[in-house]
mmCIF file with all atom_site columns, C-alpha atoms in Angstrom:
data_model
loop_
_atom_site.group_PDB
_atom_site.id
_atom_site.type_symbol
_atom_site.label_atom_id
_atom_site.label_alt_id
_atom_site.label_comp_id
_atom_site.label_asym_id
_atom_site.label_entity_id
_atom_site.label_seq_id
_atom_site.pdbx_PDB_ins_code
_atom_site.Cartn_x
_atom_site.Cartn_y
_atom_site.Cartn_z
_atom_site.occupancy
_atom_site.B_iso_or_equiv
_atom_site.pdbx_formal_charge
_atom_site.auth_seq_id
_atom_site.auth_comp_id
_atom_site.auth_asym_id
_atom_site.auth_atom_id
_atom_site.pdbx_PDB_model_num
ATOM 1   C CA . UNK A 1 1   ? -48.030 -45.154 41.398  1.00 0.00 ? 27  UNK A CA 1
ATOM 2   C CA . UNK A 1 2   ? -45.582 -45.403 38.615  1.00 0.00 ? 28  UNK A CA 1
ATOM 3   C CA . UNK A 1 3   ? -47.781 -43.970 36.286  1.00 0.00 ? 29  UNK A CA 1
ATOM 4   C CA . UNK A 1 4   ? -48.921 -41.058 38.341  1.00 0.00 ? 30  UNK A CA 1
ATOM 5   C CA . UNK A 1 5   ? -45.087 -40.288 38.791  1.00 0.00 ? 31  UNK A CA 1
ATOM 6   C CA . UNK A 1 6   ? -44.678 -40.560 35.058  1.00 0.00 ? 32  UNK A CA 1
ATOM 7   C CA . UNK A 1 7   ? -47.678 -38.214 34.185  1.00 0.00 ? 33  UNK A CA 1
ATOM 8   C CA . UNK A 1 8   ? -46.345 -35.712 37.061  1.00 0.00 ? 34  UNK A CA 1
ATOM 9   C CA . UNK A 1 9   ? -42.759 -35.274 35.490  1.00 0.00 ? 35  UNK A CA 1
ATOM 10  C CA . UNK A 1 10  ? -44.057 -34.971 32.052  1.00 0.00 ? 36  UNK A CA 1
ATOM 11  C CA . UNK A 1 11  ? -46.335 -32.424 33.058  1.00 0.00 ? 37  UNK A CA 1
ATOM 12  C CA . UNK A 1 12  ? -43.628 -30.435 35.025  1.00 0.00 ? 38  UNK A CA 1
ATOM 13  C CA . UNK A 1 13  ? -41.268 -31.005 32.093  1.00 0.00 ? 39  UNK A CA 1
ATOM 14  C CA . UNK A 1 14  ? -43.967 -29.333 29.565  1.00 0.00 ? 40  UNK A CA 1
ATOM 15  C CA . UNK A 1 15  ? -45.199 -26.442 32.010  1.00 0.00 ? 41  UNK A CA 1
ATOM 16  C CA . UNK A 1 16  ? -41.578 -25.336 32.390  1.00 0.00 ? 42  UNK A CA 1
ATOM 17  C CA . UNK A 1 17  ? -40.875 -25.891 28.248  1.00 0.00 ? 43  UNK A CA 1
ATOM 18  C CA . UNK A 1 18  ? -44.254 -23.413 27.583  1.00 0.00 ? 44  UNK A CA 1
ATOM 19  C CA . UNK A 1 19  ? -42.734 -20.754 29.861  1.00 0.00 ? 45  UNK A CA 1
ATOM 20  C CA . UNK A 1 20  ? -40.180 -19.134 27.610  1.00 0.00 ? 46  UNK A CA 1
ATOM 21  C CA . UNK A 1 21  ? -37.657 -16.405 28.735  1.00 0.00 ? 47  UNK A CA 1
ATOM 22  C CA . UNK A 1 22  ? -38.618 -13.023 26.558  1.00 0.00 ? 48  UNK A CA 1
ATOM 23  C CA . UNK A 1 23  ? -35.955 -12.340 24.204  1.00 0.00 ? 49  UNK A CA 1
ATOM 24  C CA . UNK A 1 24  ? -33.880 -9.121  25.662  1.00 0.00 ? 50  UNK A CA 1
ATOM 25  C CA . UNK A 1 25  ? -35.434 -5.800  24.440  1.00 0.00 ? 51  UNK A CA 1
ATOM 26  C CA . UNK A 1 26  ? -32.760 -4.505  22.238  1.00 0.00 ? 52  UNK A CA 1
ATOM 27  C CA . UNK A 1 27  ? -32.110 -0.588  22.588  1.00 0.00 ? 53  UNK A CA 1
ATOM 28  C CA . UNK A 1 28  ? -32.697 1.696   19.411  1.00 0.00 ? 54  UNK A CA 1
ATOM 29  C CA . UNK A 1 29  ? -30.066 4.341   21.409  1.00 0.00 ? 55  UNK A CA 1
ATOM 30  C CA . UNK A 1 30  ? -26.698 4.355   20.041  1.00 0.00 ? 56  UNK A CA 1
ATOM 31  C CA . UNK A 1 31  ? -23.739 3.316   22.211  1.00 0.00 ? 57  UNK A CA 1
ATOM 32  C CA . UNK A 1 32  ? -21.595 6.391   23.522  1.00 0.00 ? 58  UNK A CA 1
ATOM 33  C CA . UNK A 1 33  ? -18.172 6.559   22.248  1.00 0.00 ? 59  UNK A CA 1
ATOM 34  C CA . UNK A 1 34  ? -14.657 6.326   23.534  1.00 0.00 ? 60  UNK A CA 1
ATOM 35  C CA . UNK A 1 35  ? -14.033 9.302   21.178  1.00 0.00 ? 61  UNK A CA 1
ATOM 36  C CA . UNK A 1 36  ? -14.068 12.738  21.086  1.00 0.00 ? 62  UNK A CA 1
ATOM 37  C CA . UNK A 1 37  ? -16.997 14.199  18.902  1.00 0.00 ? 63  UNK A CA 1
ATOM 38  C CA . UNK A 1 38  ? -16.089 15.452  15.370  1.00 0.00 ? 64  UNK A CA 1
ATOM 39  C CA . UNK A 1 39  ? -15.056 18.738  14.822  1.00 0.00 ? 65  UNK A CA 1
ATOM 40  C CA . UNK A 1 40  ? -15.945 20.838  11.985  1.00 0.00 ? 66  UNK A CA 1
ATOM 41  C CA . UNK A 1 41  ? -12.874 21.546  9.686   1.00 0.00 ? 67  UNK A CA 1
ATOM 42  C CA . UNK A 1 42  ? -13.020 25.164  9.407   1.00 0.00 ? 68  UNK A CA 1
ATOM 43  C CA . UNK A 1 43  ? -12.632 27.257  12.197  1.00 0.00 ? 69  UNK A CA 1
ATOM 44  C CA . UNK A 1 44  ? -15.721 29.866  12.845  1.00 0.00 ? 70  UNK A CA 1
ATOM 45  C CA . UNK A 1 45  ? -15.200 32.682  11.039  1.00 0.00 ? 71  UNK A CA 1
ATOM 46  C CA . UNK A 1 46  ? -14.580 35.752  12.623  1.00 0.00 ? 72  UNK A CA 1
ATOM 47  C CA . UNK A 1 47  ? -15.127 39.019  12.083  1.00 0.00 ? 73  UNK A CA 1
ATOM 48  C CA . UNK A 1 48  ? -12.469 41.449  9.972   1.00 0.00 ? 74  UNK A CA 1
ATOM 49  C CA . UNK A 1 49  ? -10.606 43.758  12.978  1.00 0.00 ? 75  UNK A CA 1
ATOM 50  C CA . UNK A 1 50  ? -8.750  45.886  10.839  1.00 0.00 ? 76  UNK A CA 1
ATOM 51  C CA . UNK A 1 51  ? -11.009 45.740  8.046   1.00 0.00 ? 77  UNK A CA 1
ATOM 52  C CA . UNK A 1 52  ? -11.280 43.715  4.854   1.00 0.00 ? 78  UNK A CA 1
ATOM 53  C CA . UNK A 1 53  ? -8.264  41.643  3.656   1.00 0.00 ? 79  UNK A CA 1
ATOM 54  C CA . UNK A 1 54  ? -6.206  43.723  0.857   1.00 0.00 ? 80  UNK A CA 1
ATOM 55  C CA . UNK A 1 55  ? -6.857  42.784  -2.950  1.00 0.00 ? 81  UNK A CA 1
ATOM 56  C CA . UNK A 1 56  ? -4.618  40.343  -4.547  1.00 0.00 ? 82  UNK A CA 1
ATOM 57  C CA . UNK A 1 57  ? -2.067  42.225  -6.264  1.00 0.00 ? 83  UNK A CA 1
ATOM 58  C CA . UNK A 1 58  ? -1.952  40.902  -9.860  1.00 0.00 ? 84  UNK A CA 1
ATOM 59  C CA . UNK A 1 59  ? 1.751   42.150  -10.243 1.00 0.00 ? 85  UNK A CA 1
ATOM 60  C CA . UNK A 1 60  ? 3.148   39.559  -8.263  1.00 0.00 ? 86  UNK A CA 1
ATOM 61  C CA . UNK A 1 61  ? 4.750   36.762  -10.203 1.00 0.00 ? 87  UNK A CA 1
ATOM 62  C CA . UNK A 1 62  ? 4.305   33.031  -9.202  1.00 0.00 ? 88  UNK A CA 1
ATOM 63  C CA . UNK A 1 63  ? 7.320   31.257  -7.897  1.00 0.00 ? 89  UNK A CA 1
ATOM 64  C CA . UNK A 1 64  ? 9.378   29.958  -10.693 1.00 0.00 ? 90  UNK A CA 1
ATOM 65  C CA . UNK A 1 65  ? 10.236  26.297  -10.304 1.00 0.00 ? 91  UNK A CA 1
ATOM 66  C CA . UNK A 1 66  ? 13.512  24.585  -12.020 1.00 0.00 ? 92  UNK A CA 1
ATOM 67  C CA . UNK A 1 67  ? 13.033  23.228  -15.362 1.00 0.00 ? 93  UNK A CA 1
ATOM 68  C CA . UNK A 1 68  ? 12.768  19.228  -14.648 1.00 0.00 ? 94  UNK A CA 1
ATOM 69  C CA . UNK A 1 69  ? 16.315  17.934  -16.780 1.00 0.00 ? 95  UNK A CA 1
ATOM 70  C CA . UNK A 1 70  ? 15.910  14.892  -18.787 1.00 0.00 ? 96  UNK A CA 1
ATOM 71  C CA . UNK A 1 71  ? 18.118  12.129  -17.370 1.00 0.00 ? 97  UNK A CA 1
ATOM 72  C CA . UNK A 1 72  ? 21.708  12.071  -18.431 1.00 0.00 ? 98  UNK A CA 1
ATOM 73  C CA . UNK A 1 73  ? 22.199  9.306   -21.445 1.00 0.00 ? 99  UNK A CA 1
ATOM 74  C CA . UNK A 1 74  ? 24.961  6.933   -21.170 1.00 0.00 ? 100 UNK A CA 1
ATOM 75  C CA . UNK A 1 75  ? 27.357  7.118   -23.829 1.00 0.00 ? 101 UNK A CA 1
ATOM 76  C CA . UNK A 1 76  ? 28.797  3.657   -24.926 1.00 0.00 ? 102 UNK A CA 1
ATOM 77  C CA . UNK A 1 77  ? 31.991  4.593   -23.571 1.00 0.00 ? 103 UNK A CA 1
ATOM 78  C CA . UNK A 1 78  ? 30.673  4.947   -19.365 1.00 0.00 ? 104 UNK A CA 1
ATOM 79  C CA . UNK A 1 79  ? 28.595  1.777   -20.109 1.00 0.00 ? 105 UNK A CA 1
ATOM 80  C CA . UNK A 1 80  ? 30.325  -1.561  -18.299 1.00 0.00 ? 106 UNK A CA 1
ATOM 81  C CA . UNK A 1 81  ? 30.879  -5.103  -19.810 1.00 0.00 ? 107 UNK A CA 1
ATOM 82  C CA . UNK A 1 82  ? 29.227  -8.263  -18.941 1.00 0.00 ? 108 UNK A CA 1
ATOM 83  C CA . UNK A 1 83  ? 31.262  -10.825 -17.252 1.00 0.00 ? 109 UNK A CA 1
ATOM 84  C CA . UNK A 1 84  ? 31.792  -13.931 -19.576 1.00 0.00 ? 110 UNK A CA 1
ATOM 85  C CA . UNK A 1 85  ? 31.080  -17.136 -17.262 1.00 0.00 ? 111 UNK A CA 1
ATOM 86  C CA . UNK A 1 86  ? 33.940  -20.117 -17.942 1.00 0.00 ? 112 UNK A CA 1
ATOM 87  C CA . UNK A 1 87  ? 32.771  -22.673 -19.978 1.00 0.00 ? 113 UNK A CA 1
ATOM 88  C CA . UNK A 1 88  ? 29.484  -21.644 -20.361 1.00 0.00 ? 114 UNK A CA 1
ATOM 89  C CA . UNK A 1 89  ? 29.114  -19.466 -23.908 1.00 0.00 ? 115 UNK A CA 1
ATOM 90  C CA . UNK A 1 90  ? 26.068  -17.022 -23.796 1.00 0.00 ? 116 UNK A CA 1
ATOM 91  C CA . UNK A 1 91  ? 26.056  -16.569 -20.048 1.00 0.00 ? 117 UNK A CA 1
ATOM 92  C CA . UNK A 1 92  ? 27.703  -13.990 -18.279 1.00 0.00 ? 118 UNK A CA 1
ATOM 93  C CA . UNK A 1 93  ? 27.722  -12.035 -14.833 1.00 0.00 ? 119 UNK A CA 1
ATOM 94  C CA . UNK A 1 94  ? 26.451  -8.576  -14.457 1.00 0.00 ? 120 UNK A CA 1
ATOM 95  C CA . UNK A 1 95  ? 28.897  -6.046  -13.425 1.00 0.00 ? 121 UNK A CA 1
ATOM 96  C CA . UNK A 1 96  ? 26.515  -3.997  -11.229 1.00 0.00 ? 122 UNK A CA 1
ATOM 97  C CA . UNK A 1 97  ? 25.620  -7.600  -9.118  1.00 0.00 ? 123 UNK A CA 1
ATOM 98  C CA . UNK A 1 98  ? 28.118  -10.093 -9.975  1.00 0.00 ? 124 UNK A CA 1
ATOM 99  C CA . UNK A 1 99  ? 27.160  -12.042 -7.264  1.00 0.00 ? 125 UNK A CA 1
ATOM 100 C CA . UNK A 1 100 ? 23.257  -12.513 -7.624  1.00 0.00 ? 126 UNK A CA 1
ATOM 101 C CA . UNK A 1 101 ? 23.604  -15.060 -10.707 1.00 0.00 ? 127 UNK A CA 1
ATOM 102 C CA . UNK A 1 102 ? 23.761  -15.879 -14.490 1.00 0.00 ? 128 UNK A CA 1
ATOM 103 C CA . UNK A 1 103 ? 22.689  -13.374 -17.444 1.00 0.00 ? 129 UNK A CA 1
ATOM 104 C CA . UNK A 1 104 ? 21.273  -15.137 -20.342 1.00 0.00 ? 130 UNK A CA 1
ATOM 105 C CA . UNK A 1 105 ? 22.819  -13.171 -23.457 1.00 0.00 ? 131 UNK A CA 1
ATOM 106 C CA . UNK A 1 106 ? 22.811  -16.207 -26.216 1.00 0.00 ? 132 UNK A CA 1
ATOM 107 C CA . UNK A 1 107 ? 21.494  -14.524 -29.589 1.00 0.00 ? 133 UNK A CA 1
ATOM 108 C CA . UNK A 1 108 ? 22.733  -10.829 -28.527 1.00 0.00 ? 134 UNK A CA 1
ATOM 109 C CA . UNK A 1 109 ? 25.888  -9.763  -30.865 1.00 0.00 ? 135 UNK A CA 1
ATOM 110 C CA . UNK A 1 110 ? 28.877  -8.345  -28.740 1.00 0.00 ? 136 UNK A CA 1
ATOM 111 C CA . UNK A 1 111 ? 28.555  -4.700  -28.182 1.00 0.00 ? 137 UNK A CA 1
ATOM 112 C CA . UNK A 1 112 ? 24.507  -4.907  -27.590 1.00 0.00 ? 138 UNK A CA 1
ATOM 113 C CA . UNK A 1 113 ? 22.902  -3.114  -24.542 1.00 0.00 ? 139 UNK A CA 1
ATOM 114 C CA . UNK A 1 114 ? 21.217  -5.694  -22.213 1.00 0.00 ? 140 UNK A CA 1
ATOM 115 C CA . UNK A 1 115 ? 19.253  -4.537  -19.016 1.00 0.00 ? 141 UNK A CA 1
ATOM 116 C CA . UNK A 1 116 ? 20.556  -6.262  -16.076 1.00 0.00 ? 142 UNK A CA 1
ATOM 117 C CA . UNK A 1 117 ? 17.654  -8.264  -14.469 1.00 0.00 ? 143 UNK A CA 1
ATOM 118 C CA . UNK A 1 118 ? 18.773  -8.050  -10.772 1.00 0.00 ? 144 UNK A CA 1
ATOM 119 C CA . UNK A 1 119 ? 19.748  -4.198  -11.169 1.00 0.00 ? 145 UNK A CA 1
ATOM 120 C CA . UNK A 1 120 ? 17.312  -3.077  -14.012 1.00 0.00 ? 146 UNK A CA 1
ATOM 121 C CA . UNK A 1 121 ? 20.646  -0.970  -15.028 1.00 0.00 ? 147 UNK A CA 1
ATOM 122 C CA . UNK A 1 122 ? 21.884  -1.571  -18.756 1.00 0.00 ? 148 UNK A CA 1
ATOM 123 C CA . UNK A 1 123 ? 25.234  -3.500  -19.498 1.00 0.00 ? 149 UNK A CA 1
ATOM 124 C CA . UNK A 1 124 ? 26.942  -3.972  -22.639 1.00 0.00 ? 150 UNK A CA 1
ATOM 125 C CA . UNK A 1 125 ? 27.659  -7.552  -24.152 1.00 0.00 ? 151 UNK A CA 1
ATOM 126 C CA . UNK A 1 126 ? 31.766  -8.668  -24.330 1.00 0.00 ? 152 UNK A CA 1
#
């Protein structure tokens, strides 16, 4: 009785395992859209109603625009100082963001223009 039991199951178990769902047919029609459909760029034309456009006239001069000025070169007179840091030779502050840190300016004679890393605006060096 066991056996017959056995043999029933097993053959339940593999009748249901040979019938297979089909996979879902997948549709080859596209998905409508939440949007609008595109417009074309360009209005339709339309026709002229008070005839063709005019000719260009060719006497008409274009727009002038200003003449771009070269920036305005700092004389050694409107440049600032460095700040020399106490007790520390070579180091100084820079005068456009004395509070972000230390300049290195060991091997740069007094007088020479250093760009101010913080700023990126040029400092001479006491």
């Amino acid at each position: 009785m066991k056996l017959s039991l056995s043999l029933v199951l097993v053959g339940a178990m593999v009748l249901l395992s040979a019938c297979e769902d089909e996979p879902p047919i997948r549709s080859t029609r596209t998905h409508p859209s939440h949007y609008p459909p595109p417009q074309s760029e360009l209005p339709p034309s339309q026709p002229y109603e008070n005839g063709p456009p005019p000719p260009p006239n060719e006497n008409v001069e274009a727009p002038s625009q200003p003449a771009a000025t070269a920036p305005v070169k700092q004389t050694k007179g409107d440049i600032p100082y460095g700040i020399p840091v106490p007790n520390k030779p070579g180091f100084v502050t820079s005068p456009y963001a004395p509070n972000q840190g230390y300049v290195d300016v060991r091997g740069f004679p007094p007088g020479t223009e250093v760009k101010d890393p913080y700023t990126n605006k040029i400092f001479l060096v006491p």
